[in-house]
Short mmCIF file of C-alpha atoms and ligand atoms in Angstrom, two decimals:
data_model
loop_
_atom_site.label_atom_id
_atom_site.label_comp_id
_atom_site.label_asym_id
_atom_site.label_seq_id
_atom_site.Cartn_x
_atom_site.Cartn_y
_atom_site.Cartn_z
CA MET A 1 0.00 0.00 0.00
CA PRO A 2 1.43 3.45 -0.86
CA ALA A 3 2.46 5.57 2.13
CA THR A 4 -0.04 8.27 3.18
CA PRO A 5 1.26 11.66 2.03
CA ARG A 6 2.43 13.98 4.78
CA LYS A 7 0.18 17.00 5.31
CA TYR A 8 1.14 20.66 5.53
CA LEU A 9 -0.62 23.80 6.70
CA ILE A 10 0.66 27.27 5.82
CA ARG A 11 -0.40 30.37 7.70
CA THR A 12 0.39 33.66 6.02
CA PHE A 13 0.85 37.05 7.63
CA GLY A 14 1.20 40.22 5.58
CA CYS A 15 1.18 41.51 2.05
CA GLN A 16 0.50 40.05 -1.41
CA MET A 17 4.20 39.31 -1.80
CA ASN A 18 3.98 37.06 1.25
CA GLU A 19 0.77 35.44 0.09
CA HIS A 20 2.47 34.66 -3.19
CA ASP A 21 5.52 33.29 -1.34
CA SER A 22 3.10 31.03 0.54
CA GLN A 23 1.70 29.78 -2.74
CA ARG A 24 5.25 29.03 -3.88
CA LEU A 25 6.05 27.31 -0.59
CA ALA A 26 2.89 25.23 -1.03
CA GLY A 27 4.04 24.37 -4.56
CA LEU A 28 7.44 23.26 -3.25
CA LEU A 29 5.93 21.10 -0.51
CA GLU A 30 3.50 19.51 -2.98
CA ALA A 31 6.33 18.86 -5.43
CA ASP A 32 7.88 17.01 -2.47
CA GLY A 33 4.80 14.77 -2.20
CA MET A 34 2.91 16.57 0.57
CA GLU A 35 -0.78 17.46 0.65
CA ALA A 36 -2.52 20.54 2.03
CA THR A 37 -4.74 20.52 5.10
CA ASP A 38 -6.50 23.34 6.91
CA ASP A 39 -6.62 21.48 10.23
CA VAL A 40 -3.63 21.79 12.58
CA ALA A 41 -4.54 18.47 14.20
CA ASN A 42 -3.99 16.70 10.84
CA ALA A 43 -0.84 18.57 9.86
CA ASP A 44 2.62 17.00 9.87
CA VAL A 45 4.14 20.40 9.08
CA VAL A 46 2.86 23.84 10.10
CA LEU A 47 4.69 26.66 8.35
CA LEU A 48 4.20 30.25 9.48
CA ASN A 49 5.10 32.70 6.73
CA THR A 50 5.78 35.94 8.57
CA CYS A 51 5.85 39.62 7.73
CA CYS A 52 7.54 42.40 9.66
CA ILE A 53 6.14 45.30 7.67
CA ARG A 54 2.77 45.42 9.37
CA GLU A 55 2.11 46.18 12.98
CA ASN A 56 2.14 43.49 15.67
CA ALA A 57 4.07 41.02 13.53
CA ASP A 58 5.94 39.69 16.58
CA ASN A 59 2.78 39.34 18.63
CA LYS A 60 1.03 37.45 15.87
CA LEU A 61 3.94 35.11 15.31
CA TYR A 62 4.63 34.32 18.95
CA GLY A 63 0.90 34.07 19.72
CA ASN A 64 0.60 31.43 16.99
CA LEU A 65 3.75 29.66 18.15
CA GLY A 66 2.38 29.64 21.71
CA HIS A 67 -0.73 27.77 20.55
CA LEU A 68 1.36 25.39 18.49
CA ALA A 69 3.55 24.53 21.51
CA ALA A 70 0.69 22.55 23.06
CA GLU A 71 0.14 20.65 19.80
CA LYS A 72 3.86 19.89 19.55
CA GLN A 73 3.86 18.54 23.08
CA LYS A 74 1.03 16.15 22.18
CA ARG A 75 2.65 15.19 18.86
CA PRO A 76 6.45 15.59 18.99
CA ASP A 77 6.66 14.53 15.30
CA LEU A 78 4.84 17.68 14.23
CA GLN A 79 7.32 19.95 12.46
CA ILE A 80 6.97 23.70 12.93
CA ALA A 81 8.72 26.04 10.50
CA VAL A 82 8.95 29.83 10.39
CA ALA A 83 9.72 31.63 7.12
CA GLY A 84 9.38 35.16 5.72
CA CYS A 85 10.56 38.65 6.64
CA LEU A 86 10.46 38.31 10.43
CA ALA A 87 12.43 35.06 10.25
CA GLN A 88 14.95 36.78 7.95
CA LYS A 89 15.31 39.70 10.35
CA ASP A 90 15.37 37.81 13.66
CA GLY A 91 16.90 34.45 12.64
CA ALA A 92 18.04 32.48 15.69
CA LEU A 93 16.04 34.72 18.01
CA VAL A 94 12.89 32.94 16.83
CA ARG A 95 14.20 29.66 18.28
CA GLU A 96 15.42 31.33 21.44
CA ARG A 97 11.90 32.60 22.06
CA ALA A 98 10.18 29.46 20.77
CA PRO A 99 12.49 26.44 21.18
CA HIS A 100 9.84 24.09 19.78
CA VAL A 101 10.37 25.53 16.27
CA ASP A 102 12.11 22.99 14.01
CA VAL A 103 13.12 25.11 11.02
CA VAL A 104 13.71 28.84 10.52
CA LEU A 105 14.39 29.99 6.96
CA GLY A 106 14.64 33.46 5.48
CA THR A 107 13.45 35.28 2.41
CA HIS A 108 16.47 34.34 0.25
CA ASN A 109 16.19 30.55 0.56
CA VAL A 110 12.47 29.89 0.19
CA GLY A 111 13.38 27.23 -2.37
CA ARG A 112 15.10 25.16 0.37
CA ALA A 113 11.97 24.75 2.51
CA ALA A 114 11.32 21.08 1.72
CA GLU A 115 15.02 20.14 1.99
CA LEU A 116 15.40 21.85 5.36
CA LEU A 117 12.32 20.08 6.72
CA HIS A 118 13.80 16.75 5.59
CA GLU A 119 17.20 17.53 7.10
CA ALA A 120 15.68 18.55 10.44
CA ARG A 121 13.61 15.35 10.55
CA GLU A 122 16.36 12.97 9.47
CA HIS A 123 18.95 14.35 11.87
CA ASP A 124 16.41 15.11 14.60
CA ARG A 125 17.78 18.60 15.14
CA PRO A 126 16.50 22.13 14.60
CA ILE A 127 17.86 24.17 11.68
CA VAL A 128 18.16 27.94 11.33
CA GLU A 129 19.27 28.93 7.83
CA ILE A 130 19.27 32.62 6.98
CA LEU A 131 21.18 33.91 3.92
CA ASP A 132 22.34 37.51 3.67
CA ALA A 133 21.43 37.76 0.00
CA ALA A 134 19.76 35.82 -2.76
CA PRO A 135 22.09 33.37 -4.51
CA ASP A 136 23.65 34.77 -7.70
CA ASP A 137 21.79 32.42 -10.03
CA GLY A 138 18.47 33.56 -8.60
CA ASP A 139 17.17 29.98 -8.50
CA ASP A 140 16.39 30.07 -4.80
CA ALA A 141 14.97 33.55 -5.05
CA PHE A 142 12.40 32.36 -7.58
CA PRO A 143 11.86 28.66 -6.89
CA SER A 144 10.63 26.91 -9.96
CA ALA A 145 8.00 24.66 -8.34
CA LEU A 146 4.57 25.64 -9.58
CA PRO A 147 2.79 27.78 -7.00
CA VAL A 148 -0.49 26.44 -5.63
CA ARG A 149 -3.08 29.07 -6.48
CA ASP A 150 -6.22 29.81 -4.47
CA LEU A 151 -8.23 31.09 -7.47
CA PRO A 152 -8.28 29.14 -10.72
CA HIS A 153 -8.38 32.10 -13.05
CA ALA A 154 -5.87 34.41 -11.38
CA ALA A 155 -2.15 34.15 -10.67
CA TRP A 156 0.55 36.28 -9.15
CA VAL A 157 3.83 36.50 -11.00
CA THR A 158 6.83 37.82 -9.11
CA ILE A 159 8.82 39.96 -11.53
CA GLN A 160 11.34 41.30 -9.05
CA ILE A 161 12.41 40.86 -5.44
CA GLY A 162 14.17 43.29 -3.10
CA CYS A 163 14.26 47.07 -3.18
CA ASP A 164 17.00 49.64 -3.85
CA ASN A 165 15.12 52.50 -2.18
CA LYS A 166 15.58 53.65 1.38
CA CYS A 167 12.21 54.80 2.66
CA ALA A 168 12.81 55.76 6.28
CA PHE A 169 9.86 53.77 7.63
CA CYS A 170 10.44 50.56 5.69
CA ILE A 171 12.28 47.37 6.67
CA VAL A 172 11.96 45.72 3.25
CA PRO A 173 15.41 46.65 1.86
CA ALA A 174 17.02 45.25 5.05
CA VAL A 175 15.20 41.92 4.88
CA ARG A 176 14.61 41.42 1.17
CA GLY A 177 17.93 42.83 -0.07
CA LYS A 178 18.76 44.57 -3.35
CA GLU A 179 16.50 44.52 -6.36
CA ILE A 180 16.76 41.44 -8.55
CA SER A 181 14.61 41.28 -11.68
CA ARG A 182 13.61 38.05 -13.35
CA PRO A 183 14.61 37.72 -16.99
CA PHE A 184 12.03 39.13 -19.41
CA ASP A 185 11.68 35.99 -21.56
CA GLU A 186 11.27 33.78 -18.50
CA LEU A 187 8.40 35.95 -17.27
CA VAL A 188 6.61 35.97 -20.61
CA ALA A 189 7.04 32.19 -20.84
CA GLU A 190 5.58 31.80 -17.34
CA VAL A 191 2.54 33.90 -18.27
CA GLU A 192 2.09 31.88 -21.49
CA LYS A 193 2.13 28.70 -19.41
CA LEU A 194 -0.38 30.15 -16.97
CA ALA A 195 -2.66 31.17 -19.85
CA GLY A 196 -2.40 27.62 -21.18
CA ASP A 197 -3.55 26.43 -17.75
CA GLY A 198 -6.69 28.57 -17.94
CA VAL A 199 -5.46 31.68 -16.11
CA VAL A 200 -6.99 34.87 -17.51
CA GLU A 201 -5.72 37.40 -14.95
CA VAL A 202 -2.14 37.95 -13.80
CA THR A 203 -0.84 40.37 -11.18
CA LEU A 204 2.81 41.31 -11.62
CA LEU A 205 4.45 41.66 -8.21
CA GLY A 206 7.48 43.62 -7.10
CA GLN A 207 8.43 46.09 -4.37
CA ASN A 208 8.91 48.74 -7.06
CA VAL A 209 7.70 47.33 -10.36
CA ASN A 210 8.63 50.52 -12.22
CA SER A 211 12.30 49.84 -11.76
CA TYR A 212 11.91 46.34 -13.19
CA GLY A 213 14.81 45.43 -15.48
CA ARG A 214 17.24 48.07 -14.20
CA ASP A 215 19.57 45.41 -12.80
CA LEU A 216 19.47 43.05 -15.78
CA THR A 217 22.72 43.00 -17.68
CA ARG A 218 22.32 41.70 -21.24
CA ARG A 219 19.15 43.61 -22.01
CA ARG A 220 17.48 46.12 -19.76
CA PRO A 221 13.79 46.01 -20.63
CA LEU A 222 11.48 48.65 -19.23
CA PHE A 223 8.48 47.69 -17.13
CA ALA A 224 6.36 49.17 -19.92
CA GLU A 225 7.72 46.56 -22.35
CA LEU A 226 6.85 43.81 -19.92
CA LEU A 227 3.31 45.12 -19.54
CA ARG A 228 2.85 45.12 -23.30
CA ALA A 229 4.34 41.64 -23.73
CA VAL A 230 2.32 40.07 -20.92
CA GLY A 231 -0.83 41.85 -22.12
CA ALA A 232 -0.31 40.35 -25.59
CA VAL A 233 -0.23 36.74 -24.35
CA ASP A 234 -3.12 34.84 -25.90
CA GLY A 235 -5.83 34.16 -23.30
CA ILE A 236 -4.71 36.80 -20.79
CA GLN A 237 -7.57 39.25 -20.34
CA ARG A 238 -6.49 41.19 -17.28
CA VAL A 239 -3.05 42.37 -16.23
CA ARG A 240 -2.59 44.07 -12.86
CA PHE A 241 0.57 45.11 -11.06
CA THR A 242 1.67 46.25 -7.64
CA SER A 243 3.31 48.43 -6.54
CA PRO A 244 4.77 51.19 -8.66
CA HIS A 245 6.83 53.84 -6.88
CA PRO A 246 5.55 57.31 -7.84
CA LYS A 247 9.07 58.64 -8.45
CA ASP A 248 9.69 55.94 -11.06
CA LEU A 249 6.31 56.06 -12.82
CA ARG A 250 7.43 56.78 -16.38
CA PRO A 251 5.42 58.09 -19.34
CA GLU A 252 6.22 54.79 -21.10
CA THR A 253 4.37 52.87 -18.37
CA ILE A 254 1.35 55.13 -18.62
CA ALA A 255 1.36 54.75 -22.42
CA ALA A 256 1.62 50.96 -22.12
CA MET A 257 -1.32 50.94 -19.71
CA ALA A 258 -3.38 53.08 -22.05
CA GLU A 259 -2.51 51.13 -25.20
CA THR A 260 -2.65 47.52 -23.94
CA PRO A 261 -6.30 46.44 -23.72
CA ALA A 262 -5.58 43.67 -21.20
CA VAL A 263 -3.97 46.03 -18.67
CA CYS A 264 -6.67 46.94 -16.14
CA GLU A 265 -7.74 50.52 -15.54
CA HIS A 266 -6.40 50.58 -12.00
CA LEU A 267 -3.30 52.27 -10.61
CA HIS A 268 -2.18 51.74 -7.02
CA LEU A 269 0.16 54.68 -6.41
CA PRO A 270 1.39 54.95 -2.80
CA LEU A 271 1.36 58.60 -1.68
CA GLN A 272 2.44 58.00 1.96
CA ALA A 273 2.20 61.72 2.87
CA GLY A 274 1.05 64.98 1.30
CA SER A 275 3.61 67.28 2.93
CA ASP A 276 6.83 67.83 0.99
CA ARG A 277 8.70 68.15 4.29
CA VAL A 278 7.48 64.74 5.46
CA LEU A 279 8.04 63.16 2.03
CA ALA A 280 11.65 64.40 2.17
CA ALA A 281 12.10 63.00 5.68
CA MET A 282 10.71 59.69 4.42
CA HIS A 283 13.19 59.78 1.46
CA ARG A 284 10.37 59.20 -1.00
CA GLY A 285 12.00 61.11 -3.86
CA TYR A 286 8.99 63.14 -5.04
CA THR A 287 6.96 66.15 -3.98
CA ALA A 288 3.19 66.24 -3.61
CA GLY A 289 3.00 68.49 -6.68
CA ARG A 290 5.00 66.08 -8.81
CA TYR A 291 2.86 63.18 -7.58
CA LEU A 292 -0.35 64.97 -8.56
CA GLU A 293 1.10 65.86 -11.99
CA LYS A 294 1.88 62.20 -12.69
CA LEU A 295 -1.58 61.22 -11.53
CA ALA A 296 -3.17 63.81 -13.83
CA THR A 297 -1.10 62.51 -16.76
CA ALA A 298 -2.24 58.96 -16.04
CA ARG A 299 -5.87 60.01 -15.77
CA ARG A 300 -5.68 61.95 -19.05
CA ALA A 301 -4.17 58.97 -20.86
CA ILE A 302 -6.22 56.11 -19.38
CA ALA A 303 -9.98 56.36 -19.59
CA ASP A 304 -11.94 55.36 -16.50
CA LEU A 305 -8.83 54.89 -14.34
CA ALA A 306 -9.36 53.89 -10.70
CA VAL A 307 -6.64 55.08 -8.34
CA THR A 308 -5.80 53.71 -4.90
CA THR A 309 -3.01 54.53 -2.49
CA ASP A 310 -1.24 53.98 0.86
CA ILE A 311 -0.95 56.75 3.43
CA ILE A 312 0.93 56.85 6.73
CA VAL A 313 -0.41 59.11 9.49
CA GLY A 314 1.79 60.38 12.30
CA PHE A 315 5.26 59.95 10.79
CA PRO A 316 7.82 61.33 13.30
CA GLY A 317 7.89 65.11 13.13
CA GLU A 318 4.53 65.43 11.28
CA THR A 319 3.00 68.76 12.32
CA ASP A 320 -0.64 69.86 12.11
CA ASP A 321 0.32 71.79 8.96
CA ASP A 322 1.95 68.74 7.41
CA PHE A 323 -1.16 66.72 8.08
CA GLU A 324 -3.38 69.43 6.54
CA ARG A 325 -1.25 69.12 3.37
CA THR A 326 -1.97 65.37 3.36
CA LEU A 327 -5.71 66.04 3.61
CA GLU A 328 -5.46 68.53 0.73
CA VAL A 329 -3.56 66.15 -1.53
CA VAL A 330 -5.91 63.27 -0.71
CA ALA A 331 -8.91 65.44 -1.56
CA ALA A 332 -7.26 66.58 -4.82
CA ALA A 333 -6.26 63.03 -5.81
CA GLU A 334 -9.86 61.74 -5.45
CA TYR A 335 -8.89 58.21 -4.60
CA ASP A 336 -11.14 55.21 -5.16
CA SER A 337 -9.81 53.82 -1.91
CA ALA A 338 -6.79 54.08 0.35
CA TYR A 339 -4.95 51.87 2.80
CA THR A 340 -4.34 54.15 5.75
CA PHE A 341 -1.85 53.30 8.47
CA LEU A 342 -0.93 54.81 11.80
CA PHE A 343 2.86 55.15 11.87
CA SER A 344 4.43 52.47 13.99
CA PRO A 345 8.21 52.20 14.28
CA ARG A 346 9.79 49.09 12.80
CA PRO A 347 13.01 48.21 14.64
CA GLY A 348 15.97 48.51 12.28
CA THR A 349 14.54 51.39 10.23
CA GLU A 350 15.75 54.99 10.16
CA ALA A 351 12.37 56.24 11.42
CA ALA A 352 12.48 53.96 14.47
CA ALA A 353 15.79 55.53 15.54
CA MET A 354 14.50 59.12 15.40
CA PRO A 355 14.59 61.07 18.67
CA ASP A 356 11.66 60.43 21.01
CA ASP A 357 10.50 64.04 20.89
CA ARG A 358 9.72 63.65 17.17
CA PHE A 359 7.20 60.87 17.79
CA ILE A 360 3.57 61.97 17.57
CA PRO A 361 1.44 61.42 20.70
CA PRO A 362 -0.93 58.49 20.03
CA ALA A 363 -4.08 60.56 20.72
CA VAL A 364 -3.01 63.19 18.15
CA ALA A 365 -2.19 60.54 15.55
CA ALA A 366 -5.50 58.75 16.20
CA GLU A 367 -7.47 61.96 15.73
CA ARG A 368 -5.67 62.70 12.45
CA PHE A 369 -6.27 59.14 11.33
CA GLN A 370 -10.03 59.49 11.83
CA ARG A 371 -10.12 62.75 9.88
CA LEU A 372 -8.20 61.18 7.03
CA ARG A 373 -10.56 58.17 6.97
CA LEU A 374 -13.53 60.52 6.54
CA VAL A 375 -11.92 62.27 3.55
CA VAL A 376 -10.99 58.95 1.95
CA GLU A 377 -14.45 57.46 2.51
CA ARG A 378 -16.17 60.51 1.04
CA SER A 379 -14.11 60.24 -2.10
CA ALA A 380 -14.50 56.43 -2.29
CA ARG A 381 -18.27 56.76 -1.99
CA ARG A 382 -18.35 59.42 -4.74
CA LYS A 383 -16.26 57.21 -7.03
CA HIS A 384 -18.49 54.21 -6.39
CA GLU A 385 -21.70 56.22 -6.86
CA ALA A 386 -20.39 57.33 -10.25
CA ARG A 387 -20.61 53.71 -11.34
CA LEU A 388 -24.35 53.36 -10.61
CA GLY A 389 -26.33 52.38 -13.69
CA ARG A 390 -23.28 51.05 -15.54
CA THR A 391 -22.64 47.50 -16.66
CA GLU A 392 -19.30 46.18 -15.41
CA GLU A 393 -17.26 43.22 -16.58
CA VAL A 394 -16.81 41.06 -13.47
CA ILE A 395 -14.78 37.93 -12.79
CA VAL A 396 -16.47 35.73 -10.16
CA GLU A 397 -14.35 34.99 -7.08
CA GLY A 398 -16.89 32.82 -5.23
CA PRO A 399 -19.91 33.04 -2.95
CA SER A 400 -20.18 35.97 -0.57
CA LYS A 401 -19.10 35.19 3.01
CA ARG A 402 -22.48 36.29 4.35
CA ASP A 403 -24.89 34.77 1.84
CA ALA A 404 -24.25 31.71 -0.34
CA THR A 405 -26.86 32.87 -2.89
CA VAL A 406 -24.80 36.00 -3.57
CA LEU A 407 -21.60 35.97 -5.60
CA THR A 408 -18.58 38.19 -5.15
CA GLY A 409 -16.35 39.32 -7.99
CA ARG A 410 -13.97 42.04 -9.14
CA THR A 411 -14.43 44.64 -11.85
CA ARG A 412 -11.55 45.73 -14.08
CA GLN A 413 -11.06 48.68 -11.70
CA ASN A 414 -10.54 46.09 -8.93
CA LYS A 415 -13.79 46.97 -7.21
CA LEU A 416 -15.51 44.33 -5.15
CA ILE A 417 -19.06 43.71 -6.36
CA HIS A 418 -21.77 41.46 -4.90
CA PHE A 419 -24.67 40.18 -6.99
CA PRO A 420 -27.30 37.45 -6.51
CA ALA A 421 -26.52 34.53 -8.83
CA ALA A 422 -25.84 31.33 -6.93
CA GLY A 423 -24.22 28.57 -8.93
CA LEU A 424 -21.90 30.46 -11.28
CA PRO A 425 -18.46 28.87 -10.90
CA VAL A 426 -15.37 30.79 -9.76
CA GLY A 427 -13.62 32.35 -12.76
CA THR A 428 -16.80 32.99 -14.76
CA ILE A 429 -16.64 36.30 -16.61
CA ALA A 430 -20.00 38.04 -16.32
CA ASP A 431 -21.65 41.36 -17.07
CA VAL A 432 -23.17 42.91 -13.96
CA PHE A 433 -25.40 46.01 -13.80
CA VAL A 434 -24.51 48.23 -10.82
CA THR A 435 -27.53 49.01 -8.62
CA ALA A 436 -26.01 50.28 -5.33
CA ALA A 437 -22.76 51.77 -4.07
CA ALA A 438 -21.05 51.78 -0.67
CA PRO A 439 -17.54 53.07 0.16
CA HIS A 440 -15.98 49.60 0.02
CA HIS A 441 -18.09 47.65 -2.46
CA LEU A 442 -20.75 47.75 -5.18
CA THR A 443 -23.96 45.74 -5.51
CA GLY A 444 -25.44 44.66 -8.82
CA GLU A 445 -27.59 42.37 -10.93
CA LEU A 446 -26.37 39.75 -13.35
CA VAL A 447 -26.93 40.78 -16.97
CA GLY A 448 -25.26 37.83 -18.69
CA VAL A 449 -22.32 35.43 -18.75
CA LYS A 450 -19.48 36.33 -21.13
CA ALA A 451 -17.15 33.37 -20.67
CA PRO A 452 -16.98 30.14 -18.67
CA PRO A 453 -14.43 29.72 -15.89
CA ALA A 454 -10.88 28.44 -15.95
CA ARG A 455 -10.07 24.87 -15.01
CA ARG A 456 -8.27 24.46 -11.65
CA SER A 457 -9.31 25.39 -8.11
CA ARG A 458 -7.66 24.65 -4.75
CA ILE A 459 -7.53 26.53 -1.49
CA PRO A 460 -4.67 25.20 0.64
CA VAL A 461 -3.24 28.46 1.99
CA VAL A 462 -4.84 30.05 5.05
CA ALA A 463 -4.48 33.85 5.01
CA LEU A 464 -4.74 35.46 8.46
S1 SF4 B 501 9.99 51.57 -2.21
FE1 SF4 B 501 10.21 52.25 -0.09
S2 SF4 B 501 8.33 51.47 0.90
FE2 SF4 B 501 8.54 50.33 -1.01
S3 SF4 B 501 9.69 48.48 -0.46
FE3 SF4 B 501 11.20 49.98 -1.14
S4 SF4 B 501 11.90 51.00 0.72
FE4 SF4 B 501 9.98 49.94 1.20
#
């Protein structure tokens, strides 16, 4: 009788980059003969893929590890692994704080996950393996095992890892290292393969997609060329990307967005702050005026463009005047939505080492945060109301969490839309008439089905 496959469970903390890393880790473990489970009690391996960009990363990790300690005591064969940014940053400290962890691996050796788990099991000893940089050949940086996707029609494609910028609040350059771009032809071939597998939507991922190709030696393609090439792949109907850095948003990229029908009418352009003084202290490399000019150029070139952003409130030294500038720029930019964050110092960053008297009192920051939320929500509601009475092309993502007779999908502008139509499979492309608008979603009625869904569907990765 064949041996029962070992089971793995991956828990993901953090951004899309981390979620995609989890899909790649799942692909590597499955290539090694393992199967996914969503029940800790059935798992032979629990892998926590950590993030140190967002707040409370430590608490989340050690809270999870605390719960897993009891399970490990009951089942000493259970292997617990920690990967991702926090593992890269803290390395051996993870095992000092949680000695029941079997394997700690960083962001540069994701491709070694299965091997390290084997080594730890065979030799019955814990392993901490953190590399300072990605290997020169890039193989470990972009492991070749097929990622396990959670939606059949959509795939993330990492085009670049690392970041050469030095934003004062950000730990990414320290943990992810310098920018490394994947070769152009390899990326196009990957998208062709995905399209052959039924994928119709790809999201190109990088810390600063606009600088894609800068580090390549033989040929230095622009991100715009990549957008055009990926958009031309037969079967690909939607191309998204995240995130572009405003300072590197080039006219060529805007032109490629405007001229490539598959590239979605959505631009996520992180503003971070509206005060030039704060932007300079953050080392963002643009002024608010320059940001708004680029946005205006993009809006002129790309019809029906939705724009979203990230904003940090309460960066050290932010005055009332600085914050008023942020409110002004946010009002002028008329965002479709914004991820707003209260500044929280990340150990190891320049901002975290600023003198105490520059830190904004929590009550002041919280009050600013609420005011910003109101401005963002007003603009989001206006943008959504402008879509009332229109018919949107929607790709179905599955039943709504609250009501199984209602489906949830995304428009080309990346807006969430709910509409009653039980039974349409995930990946179906439908036309939906918009009947109601709220700040964070639309509601509609099914007009018709444009195309049947793609072919594969599995959900092995648990996002927290
Ligand atoms: S561009 Fe700035 S915020 Fe983005 S990853 Fe690089 S350093 Fe961090």
